CSV table of C-alpha atoms (C1' of nucleotides) in Angstrom, one decimal:
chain,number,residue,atom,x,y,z
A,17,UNK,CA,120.4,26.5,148.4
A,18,UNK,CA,117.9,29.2,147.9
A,19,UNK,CA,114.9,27.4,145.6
A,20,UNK,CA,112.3,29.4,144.3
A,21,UNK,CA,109.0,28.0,142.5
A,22,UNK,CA,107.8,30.6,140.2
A,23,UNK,CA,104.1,29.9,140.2
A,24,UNK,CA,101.6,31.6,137.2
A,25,UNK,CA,98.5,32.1,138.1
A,26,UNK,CA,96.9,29.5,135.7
A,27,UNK,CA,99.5,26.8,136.5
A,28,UNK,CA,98.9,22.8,136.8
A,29,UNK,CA,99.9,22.8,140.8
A,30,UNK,CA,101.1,19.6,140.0
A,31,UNK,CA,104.1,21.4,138.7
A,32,UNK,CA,104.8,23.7,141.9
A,33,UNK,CA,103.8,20.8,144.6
A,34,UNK,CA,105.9,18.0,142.6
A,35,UNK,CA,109.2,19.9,142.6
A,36,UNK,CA,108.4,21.3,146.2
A,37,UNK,CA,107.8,17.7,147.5
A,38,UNK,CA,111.0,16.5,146.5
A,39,UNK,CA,113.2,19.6,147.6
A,40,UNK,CA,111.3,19.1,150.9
A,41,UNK,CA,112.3,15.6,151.4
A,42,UNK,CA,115.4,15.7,150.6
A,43,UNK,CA,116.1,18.2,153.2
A,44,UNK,CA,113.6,15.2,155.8
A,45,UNK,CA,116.1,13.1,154.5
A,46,UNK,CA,119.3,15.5,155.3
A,47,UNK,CA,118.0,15.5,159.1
A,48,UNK,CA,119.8,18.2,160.9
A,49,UNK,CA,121.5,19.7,158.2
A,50,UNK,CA,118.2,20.5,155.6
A,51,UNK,CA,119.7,22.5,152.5
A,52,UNK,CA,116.6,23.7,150.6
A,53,UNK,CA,114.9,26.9,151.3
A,54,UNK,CA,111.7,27.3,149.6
A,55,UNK,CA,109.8,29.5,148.7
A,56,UNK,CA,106.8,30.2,145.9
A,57,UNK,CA,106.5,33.1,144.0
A,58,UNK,CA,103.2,34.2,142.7
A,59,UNK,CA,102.8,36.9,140.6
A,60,UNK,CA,99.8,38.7,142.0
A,61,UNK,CA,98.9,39.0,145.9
A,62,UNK,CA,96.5,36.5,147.1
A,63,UNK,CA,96.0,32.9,146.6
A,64,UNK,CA,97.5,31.2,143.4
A,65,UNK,CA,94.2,29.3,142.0
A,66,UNK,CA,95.6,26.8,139.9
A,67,UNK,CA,93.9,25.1,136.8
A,68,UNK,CA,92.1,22.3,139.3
A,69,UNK,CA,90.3,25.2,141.1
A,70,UNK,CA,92.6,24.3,144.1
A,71,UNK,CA,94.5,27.0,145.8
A,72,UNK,CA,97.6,27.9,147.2
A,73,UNK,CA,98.6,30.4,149.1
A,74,UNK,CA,102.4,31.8,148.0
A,75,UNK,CA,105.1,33.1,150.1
A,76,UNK,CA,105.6,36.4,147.7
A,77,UNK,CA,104.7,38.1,145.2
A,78,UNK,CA,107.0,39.0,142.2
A,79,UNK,CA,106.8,42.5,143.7
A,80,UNK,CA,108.3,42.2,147.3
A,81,UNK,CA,110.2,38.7,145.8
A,82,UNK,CA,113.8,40.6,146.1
A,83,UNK,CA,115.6,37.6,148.2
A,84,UNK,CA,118.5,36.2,147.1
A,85,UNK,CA,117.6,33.7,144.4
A,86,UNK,CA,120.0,30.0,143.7
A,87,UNK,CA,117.4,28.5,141.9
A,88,UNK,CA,114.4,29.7,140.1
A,89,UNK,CA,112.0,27.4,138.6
A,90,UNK,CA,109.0,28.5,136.4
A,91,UNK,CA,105.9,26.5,136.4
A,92,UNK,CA,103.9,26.0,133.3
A,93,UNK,CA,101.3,28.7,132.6
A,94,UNK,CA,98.5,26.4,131.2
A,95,UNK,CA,97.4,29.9,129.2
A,96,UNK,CA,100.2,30.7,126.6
A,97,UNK,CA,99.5,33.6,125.0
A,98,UNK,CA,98.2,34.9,127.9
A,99,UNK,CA,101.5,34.9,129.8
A,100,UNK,CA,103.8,35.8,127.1
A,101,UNK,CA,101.4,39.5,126.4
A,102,UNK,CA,101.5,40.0,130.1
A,103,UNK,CA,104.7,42.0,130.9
A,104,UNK,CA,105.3,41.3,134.6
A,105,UNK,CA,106.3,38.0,134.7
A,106,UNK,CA,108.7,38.1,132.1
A,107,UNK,CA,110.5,41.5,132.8
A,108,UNK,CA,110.7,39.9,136.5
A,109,UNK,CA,112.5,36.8,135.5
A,110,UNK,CA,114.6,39.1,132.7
A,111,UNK,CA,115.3,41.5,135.3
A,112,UNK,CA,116.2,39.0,138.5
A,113,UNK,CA,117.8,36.1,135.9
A,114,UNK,CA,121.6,37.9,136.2
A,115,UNK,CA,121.7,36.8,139.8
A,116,UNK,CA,120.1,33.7,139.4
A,117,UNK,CA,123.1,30.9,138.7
A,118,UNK,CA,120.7,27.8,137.8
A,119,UNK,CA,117.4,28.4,136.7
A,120,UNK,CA,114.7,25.6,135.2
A,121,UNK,CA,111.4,25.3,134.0
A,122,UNK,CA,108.2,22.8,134.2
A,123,UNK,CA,106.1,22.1,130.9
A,124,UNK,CA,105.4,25.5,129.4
A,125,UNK,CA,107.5,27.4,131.5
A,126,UNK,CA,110.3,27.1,129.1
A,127,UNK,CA,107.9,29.8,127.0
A,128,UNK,CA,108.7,32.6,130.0
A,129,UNK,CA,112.8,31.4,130.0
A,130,UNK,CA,112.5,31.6,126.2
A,131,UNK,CA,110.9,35.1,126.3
A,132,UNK,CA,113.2,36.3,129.0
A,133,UNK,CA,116.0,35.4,126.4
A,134,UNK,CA,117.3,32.6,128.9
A,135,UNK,CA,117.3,29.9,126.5
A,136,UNK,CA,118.9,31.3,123.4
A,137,UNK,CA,121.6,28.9,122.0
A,138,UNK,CA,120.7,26.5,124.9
A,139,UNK,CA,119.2,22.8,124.3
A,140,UNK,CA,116.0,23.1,126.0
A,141,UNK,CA,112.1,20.8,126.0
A,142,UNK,CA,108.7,21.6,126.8
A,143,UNK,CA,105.9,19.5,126.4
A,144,UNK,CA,105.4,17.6,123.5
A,145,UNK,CA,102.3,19.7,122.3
A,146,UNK,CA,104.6,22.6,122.5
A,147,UNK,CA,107.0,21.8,121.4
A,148,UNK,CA,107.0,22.9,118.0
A,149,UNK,CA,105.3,26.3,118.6
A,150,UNK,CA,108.4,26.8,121.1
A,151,UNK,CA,111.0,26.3,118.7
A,152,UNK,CA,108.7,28.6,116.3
A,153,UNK,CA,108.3,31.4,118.2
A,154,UNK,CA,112.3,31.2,119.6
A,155,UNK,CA,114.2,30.1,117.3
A,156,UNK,CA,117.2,30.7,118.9
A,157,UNK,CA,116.7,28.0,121.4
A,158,UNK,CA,117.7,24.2,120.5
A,159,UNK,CA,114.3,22.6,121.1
A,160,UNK,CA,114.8,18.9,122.2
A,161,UNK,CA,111.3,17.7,121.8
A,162,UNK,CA,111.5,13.9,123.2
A,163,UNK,CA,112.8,14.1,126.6
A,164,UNK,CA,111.9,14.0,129.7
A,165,UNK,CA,114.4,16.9,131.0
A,166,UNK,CA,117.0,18.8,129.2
A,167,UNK,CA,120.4,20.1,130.9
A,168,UNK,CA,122.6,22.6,129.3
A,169,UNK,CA,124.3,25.0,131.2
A,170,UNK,CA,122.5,26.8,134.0
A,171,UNK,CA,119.3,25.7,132.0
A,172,UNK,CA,117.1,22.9,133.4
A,173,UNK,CA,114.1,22.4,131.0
A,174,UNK,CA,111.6,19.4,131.7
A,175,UNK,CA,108.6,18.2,129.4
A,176,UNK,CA,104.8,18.1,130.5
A,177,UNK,CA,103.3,18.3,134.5
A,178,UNK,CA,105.3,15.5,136.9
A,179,UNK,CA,108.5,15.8,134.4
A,180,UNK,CA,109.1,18.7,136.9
A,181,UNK,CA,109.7,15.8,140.0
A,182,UNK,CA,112.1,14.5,137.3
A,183,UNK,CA,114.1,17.6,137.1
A,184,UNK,CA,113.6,18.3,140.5
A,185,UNK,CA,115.0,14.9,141.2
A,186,UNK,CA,117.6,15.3,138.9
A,187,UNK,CA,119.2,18.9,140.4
A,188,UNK,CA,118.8,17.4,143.8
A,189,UNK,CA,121.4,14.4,142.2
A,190,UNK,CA,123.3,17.2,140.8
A,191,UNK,CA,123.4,19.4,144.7
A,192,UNK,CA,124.1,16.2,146.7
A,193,UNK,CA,124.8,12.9,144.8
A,194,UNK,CA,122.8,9.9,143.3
A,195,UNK,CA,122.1,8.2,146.5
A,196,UNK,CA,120.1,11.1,148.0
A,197,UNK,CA,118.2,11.2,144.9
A,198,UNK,CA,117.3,7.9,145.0
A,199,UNK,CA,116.4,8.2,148.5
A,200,UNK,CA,114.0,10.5,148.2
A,201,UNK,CA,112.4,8.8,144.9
A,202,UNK,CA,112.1,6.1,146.9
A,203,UNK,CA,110.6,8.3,150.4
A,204,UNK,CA,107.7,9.4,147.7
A,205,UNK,CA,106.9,5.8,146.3
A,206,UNK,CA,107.8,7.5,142.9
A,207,UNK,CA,108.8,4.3,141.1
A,208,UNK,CA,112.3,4.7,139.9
A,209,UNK,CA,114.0,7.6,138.9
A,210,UNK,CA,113.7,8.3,135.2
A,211,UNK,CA,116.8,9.6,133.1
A,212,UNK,CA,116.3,13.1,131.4
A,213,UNK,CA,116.2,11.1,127.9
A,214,UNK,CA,113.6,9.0,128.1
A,215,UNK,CA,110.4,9.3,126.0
A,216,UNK,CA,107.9,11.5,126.9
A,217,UNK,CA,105.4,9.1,124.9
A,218,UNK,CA,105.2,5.6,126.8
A,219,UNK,CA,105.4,3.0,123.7
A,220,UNK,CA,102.4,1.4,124.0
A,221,UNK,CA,100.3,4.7,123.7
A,222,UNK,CA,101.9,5.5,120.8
A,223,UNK,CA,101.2,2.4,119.0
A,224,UNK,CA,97.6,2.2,120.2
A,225,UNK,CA,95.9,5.1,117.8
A,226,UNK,CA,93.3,3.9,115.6
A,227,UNK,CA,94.3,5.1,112.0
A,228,UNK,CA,97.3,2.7,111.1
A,229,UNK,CA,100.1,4.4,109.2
A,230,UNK,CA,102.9,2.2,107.5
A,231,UNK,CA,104.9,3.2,110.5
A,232,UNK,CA,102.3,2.8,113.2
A,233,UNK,CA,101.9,-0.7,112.0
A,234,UNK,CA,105.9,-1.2,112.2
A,235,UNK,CA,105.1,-0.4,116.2
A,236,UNK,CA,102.3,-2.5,116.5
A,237,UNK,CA,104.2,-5.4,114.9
A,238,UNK,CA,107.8,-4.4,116.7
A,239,UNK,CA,105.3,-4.8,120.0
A,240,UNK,CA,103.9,-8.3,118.9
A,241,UNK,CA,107.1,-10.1,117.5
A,242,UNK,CA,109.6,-8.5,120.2
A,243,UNK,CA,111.7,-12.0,120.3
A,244,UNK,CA,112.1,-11.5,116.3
A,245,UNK,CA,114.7,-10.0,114.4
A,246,UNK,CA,113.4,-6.4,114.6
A,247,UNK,CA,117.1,-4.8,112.9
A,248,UNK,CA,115.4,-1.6,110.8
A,249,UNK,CA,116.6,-3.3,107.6
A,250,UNK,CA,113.8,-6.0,108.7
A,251,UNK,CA,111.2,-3.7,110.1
A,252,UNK,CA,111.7,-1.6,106.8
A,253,UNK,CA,111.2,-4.9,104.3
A,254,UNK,CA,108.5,-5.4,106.5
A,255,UNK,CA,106.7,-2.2,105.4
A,256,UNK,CA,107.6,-2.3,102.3
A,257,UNK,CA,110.0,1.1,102.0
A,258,UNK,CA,113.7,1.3,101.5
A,259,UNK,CA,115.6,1.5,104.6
A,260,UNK,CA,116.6,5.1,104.5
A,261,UNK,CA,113.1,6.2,103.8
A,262,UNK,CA,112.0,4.2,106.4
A,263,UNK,CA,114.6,5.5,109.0
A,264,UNK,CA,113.5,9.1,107.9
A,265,UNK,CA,109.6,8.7,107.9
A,266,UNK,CA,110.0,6.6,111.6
A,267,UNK,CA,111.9,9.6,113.0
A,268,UNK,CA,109.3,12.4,111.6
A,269,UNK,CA,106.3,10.6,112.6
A,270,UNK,CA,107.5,8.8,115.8
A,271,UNK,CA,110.2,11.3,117.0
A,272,UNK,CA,112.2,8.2,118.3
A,273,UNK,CA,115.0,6.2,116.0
A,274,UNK,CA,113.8,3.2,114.9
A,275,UNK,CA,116.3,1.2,116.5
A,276,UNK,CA,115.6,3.5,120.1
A,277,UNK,CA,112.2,2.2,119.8
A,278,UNK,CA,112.8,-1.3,119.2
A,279,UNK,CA,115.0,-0.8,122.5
A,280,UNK,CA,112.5,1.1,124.6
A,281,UNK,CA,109.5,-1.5,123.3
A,282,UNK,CA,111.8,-4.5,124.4
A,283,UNK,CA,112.7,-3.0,127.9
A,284,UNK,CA,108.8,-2.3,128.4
A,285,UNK,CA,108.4,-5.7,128.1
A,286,UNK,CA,111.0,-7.0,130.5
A,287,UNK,CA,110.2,-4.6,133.2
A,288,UNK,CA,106.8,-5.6,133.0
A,289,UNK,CA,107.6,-9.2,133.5
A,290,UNK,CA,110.0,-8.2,135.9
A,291,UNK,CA,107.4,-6.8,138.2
A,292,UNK,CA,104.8,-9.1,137.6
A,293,UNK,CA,106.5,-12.5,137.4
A,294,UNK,CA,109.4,-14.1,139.1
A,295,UNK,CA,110.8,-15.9,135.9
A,296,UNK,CA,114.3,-15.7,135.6
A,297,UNK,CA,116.5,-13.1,133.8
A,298,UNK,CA,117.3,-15.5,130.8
A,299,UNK,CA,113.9,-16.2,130.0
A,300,UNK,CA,112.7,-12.9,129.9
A,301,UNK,CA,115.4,-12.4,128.0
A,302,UNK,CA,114.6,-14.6,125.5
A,303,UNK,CA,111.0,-13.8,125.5
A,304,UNK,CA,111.7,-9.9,124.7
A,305,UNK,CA,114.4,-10.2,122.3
A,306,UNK,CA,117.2,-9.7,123.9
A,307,UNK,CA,120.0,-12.2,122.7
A,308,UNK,CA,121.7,-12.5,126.0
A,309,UNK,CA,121.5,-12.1,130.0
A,310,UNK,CA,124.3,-9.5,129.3
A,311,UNK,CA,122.6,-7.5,126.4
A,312,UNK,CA,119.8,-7.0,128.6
A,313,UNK,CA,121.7,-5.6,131.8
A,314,UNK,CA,123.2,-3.5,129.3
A,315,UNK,CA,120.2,-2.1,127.8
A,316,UNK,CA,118.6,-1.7,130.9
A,317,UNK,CA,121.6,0.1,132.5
A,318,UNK,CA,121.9,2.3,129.8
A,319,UNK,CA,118.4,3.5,129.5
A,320,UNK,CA,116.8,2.6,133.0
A,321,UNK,CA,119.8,3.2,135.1
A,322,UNK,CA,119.6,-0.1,136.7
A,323,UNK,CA,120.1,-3.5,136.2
A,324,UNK,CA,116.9,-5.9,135.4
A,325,UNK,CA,117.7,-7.6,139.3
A,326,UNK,CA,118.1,-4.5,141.2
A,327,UNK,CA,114.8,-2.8,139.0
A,328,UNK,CA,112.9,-6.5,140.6
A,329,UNK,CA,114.6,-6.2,143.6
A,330,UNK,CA,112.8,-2.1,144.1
A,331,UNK,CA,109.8,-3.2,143.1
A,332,UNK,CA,109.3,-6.1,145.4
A,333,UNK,CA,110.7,-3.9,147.9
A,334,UNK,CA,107.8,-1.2,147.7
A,335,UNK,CA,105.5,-3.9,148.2
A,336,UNK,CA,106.4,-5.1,151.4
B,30,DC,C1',141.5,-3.2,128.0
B,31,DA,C1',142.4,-2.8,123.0
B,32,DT,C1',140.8,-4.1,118.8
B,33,DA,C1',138.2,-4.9,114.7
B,34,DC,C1',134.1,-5.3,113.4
B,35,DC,C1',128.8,-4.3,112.7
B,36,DT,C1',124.6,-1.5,112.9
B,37,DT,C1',122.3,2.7,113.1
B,38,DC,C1',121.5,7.2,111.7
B,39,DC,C1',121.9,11.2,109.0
B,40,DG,C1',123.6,14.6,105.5
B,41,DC,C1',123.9,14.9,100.7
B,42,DC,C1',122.4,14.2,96.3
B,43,DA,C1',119.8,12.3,92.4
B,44,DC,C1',115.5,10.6,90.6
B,45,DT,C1',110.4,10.6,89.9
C,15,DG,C1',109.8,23.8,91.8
C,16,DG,C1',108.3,21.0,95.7
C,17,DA,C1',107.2,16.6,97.9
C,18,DG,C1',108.4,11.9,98.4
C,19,DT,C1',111.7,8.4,97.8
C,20,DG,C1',116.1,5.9,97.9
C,21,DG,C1',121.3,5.1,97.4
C,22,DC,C1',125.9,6.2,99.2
C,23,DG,C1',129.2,7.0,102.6
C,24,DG,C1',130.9,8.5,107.0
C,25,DA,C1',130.5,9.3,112.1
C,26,DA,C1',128.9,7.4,116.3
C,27,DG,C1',128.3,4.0,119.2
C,28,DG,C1',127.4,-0.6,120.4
C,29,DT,C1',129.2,-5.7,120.1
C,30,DA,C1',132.5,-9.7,120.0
DNA sequence: CATACCTTCCGCCACT
DNA sequence: GGAGTGGCGGAAGGTA
């Protein structure tokens, strides 16, 4: 498997190191029979000087880049309208993308796919901030502005900076199976593998700003009553709005269901008293709303893609 | 496992 | 006419 890190010049090297990382182990992890071969493009000679003032120095250039190509991924150009004006990058990916079966993109690299007409008709995110500027400026592609990483097709899309591991974590599951991928999530201390779908907003953030609207103060009090009946009939009562205008103004303003939230703010909960207590499962239960052992483990499978024991059981186990 | 619920979410439309 | 609101009903998906 060919890998290739398309690196812009202004990039968060975040987004070129954290994919490269995890390719890397995986192949430490394969032992004698490594799979990845890397390699980072830059798009000018000399050394890529990335938006930390740190640098790296690039296998190729675009213009002596003509290998045989498996995977491309594009990392994020932190300068937008920079890197959609300039030409060379874009006809490059445009021009190379035919022979390229699975390519994918890190934060604001979706804008270059997007440009090189990779994404049209194809679900795709970005990070949140751009989200709505990419689905303005292509409107052909199906923006998906609240997850983590987006599949569809040959087209691998991930939100902001480390969302890239995610992917890269994710098409390393897809090449050689869950366990590997796991493995090496585990070989970089990253906590847990996160599923493409989860928020890009953690829940506590986004119920922390200052100015309270009706539907900020539905979070806050979702957060502080999580062993309560939080059904969105309740919560919407609760602010005072009818339930389908409540449903309507959580989803603009929140970009997560109300019911998703609830969910997410109940899970948050329980693996934070998963890792920091040793209570048992029913109590934690209790305590974060979840009528059952069961309804937990379901929750949790769904949405964490592991059970509340095995989730303790990791976490203890990086500790040792 | 099949089944019959129940809740959530969303398009559609009407009202202010 | 446009923005905000809310009722209705059906599809999806979770629950018992």
């Amino acid at each position: 498997m060919r890998v290739a890190i398309l690196a812009p010049s202004d990039t968060l090297l975040l987004e070129v190191v954290g994919p490269y990382d995890v390719f890397a182990s995986a192949n430490e992890l394969l032992g004698s029979r490594p799979d990845y071969e890397l390699t980072v493009i830059a798009p000018d000679r000399g050394p890529i000087t990335g938006a930390c003032g740190l640098r790296l120095v690039a296998d190729r250039t675009i213009a002596d880049a003509d290998v045989p190509i498996d995977t491309l991924l594009v990392a994020g150009p932190r300068d937008v309208d920079k890197a959609l004006v300039d030409p060379s990058l874009i006809s490059w990916v445009e021009r190379r993308a035919p022979a390229i079966p699975r390519y994918g993109s890190v934060c604001t690299g979706a804008f270059i796919l997007a440009a090189a007409n990779l994404l049209d008709g194809r679900r795709a995110t970005t990070h949140w901030q751009y989200a709505e500027r990419l689905s303005r400026e292509f409107p052909a592609v199906k923006v998906e502005p609240d997850c983590l990483f987006v599949h569809d097709g040959p087209a691998w899309t991930s939100a902001g900076v480390t969302s890239g591991i995610d992917l890269a974590l994710a098409l390393v599951e897809e090449d050689h199976g869950r366990e590997l991928a796991l493995a090496v999530a585990r070989q970089l201390v990253l906590f847990l593998k996160r599923p493409g779908s989860q928020s890009q907003y953690s829940v506590q953030l986004a119920a922390q700003s200052a100015r309270k609207s009706n539907i900020e103060s539905a979070q806050a009090w979702t957060l502080d009553h999580l062993a309560s009946d939080l059904s969105t009939g309740k919560l919407a009562a609760h602010a005072g709005m009818s339930l389908r205008n409540f449903s309507r103004v959580f989803q603009a303003e929140a970009r997560i269901t109300p019911a998703r939230f609830v969910e997410a703010a109940r899970i948050d909960a329980a693996r934070r008293m998963l890792e920091e207590t040793a209570l048992p499962l029913k109590k934690i239960a209790t305590y974060c709303g979840f009528v059952t052992v069961g309804r937990m483990r379901q929750a949790f499978i769904r949405r964490v893609d592991t059970s509340p024991l095995d989730y303790r059981r990791r976490v203890r186990s990086l500790h040792e």
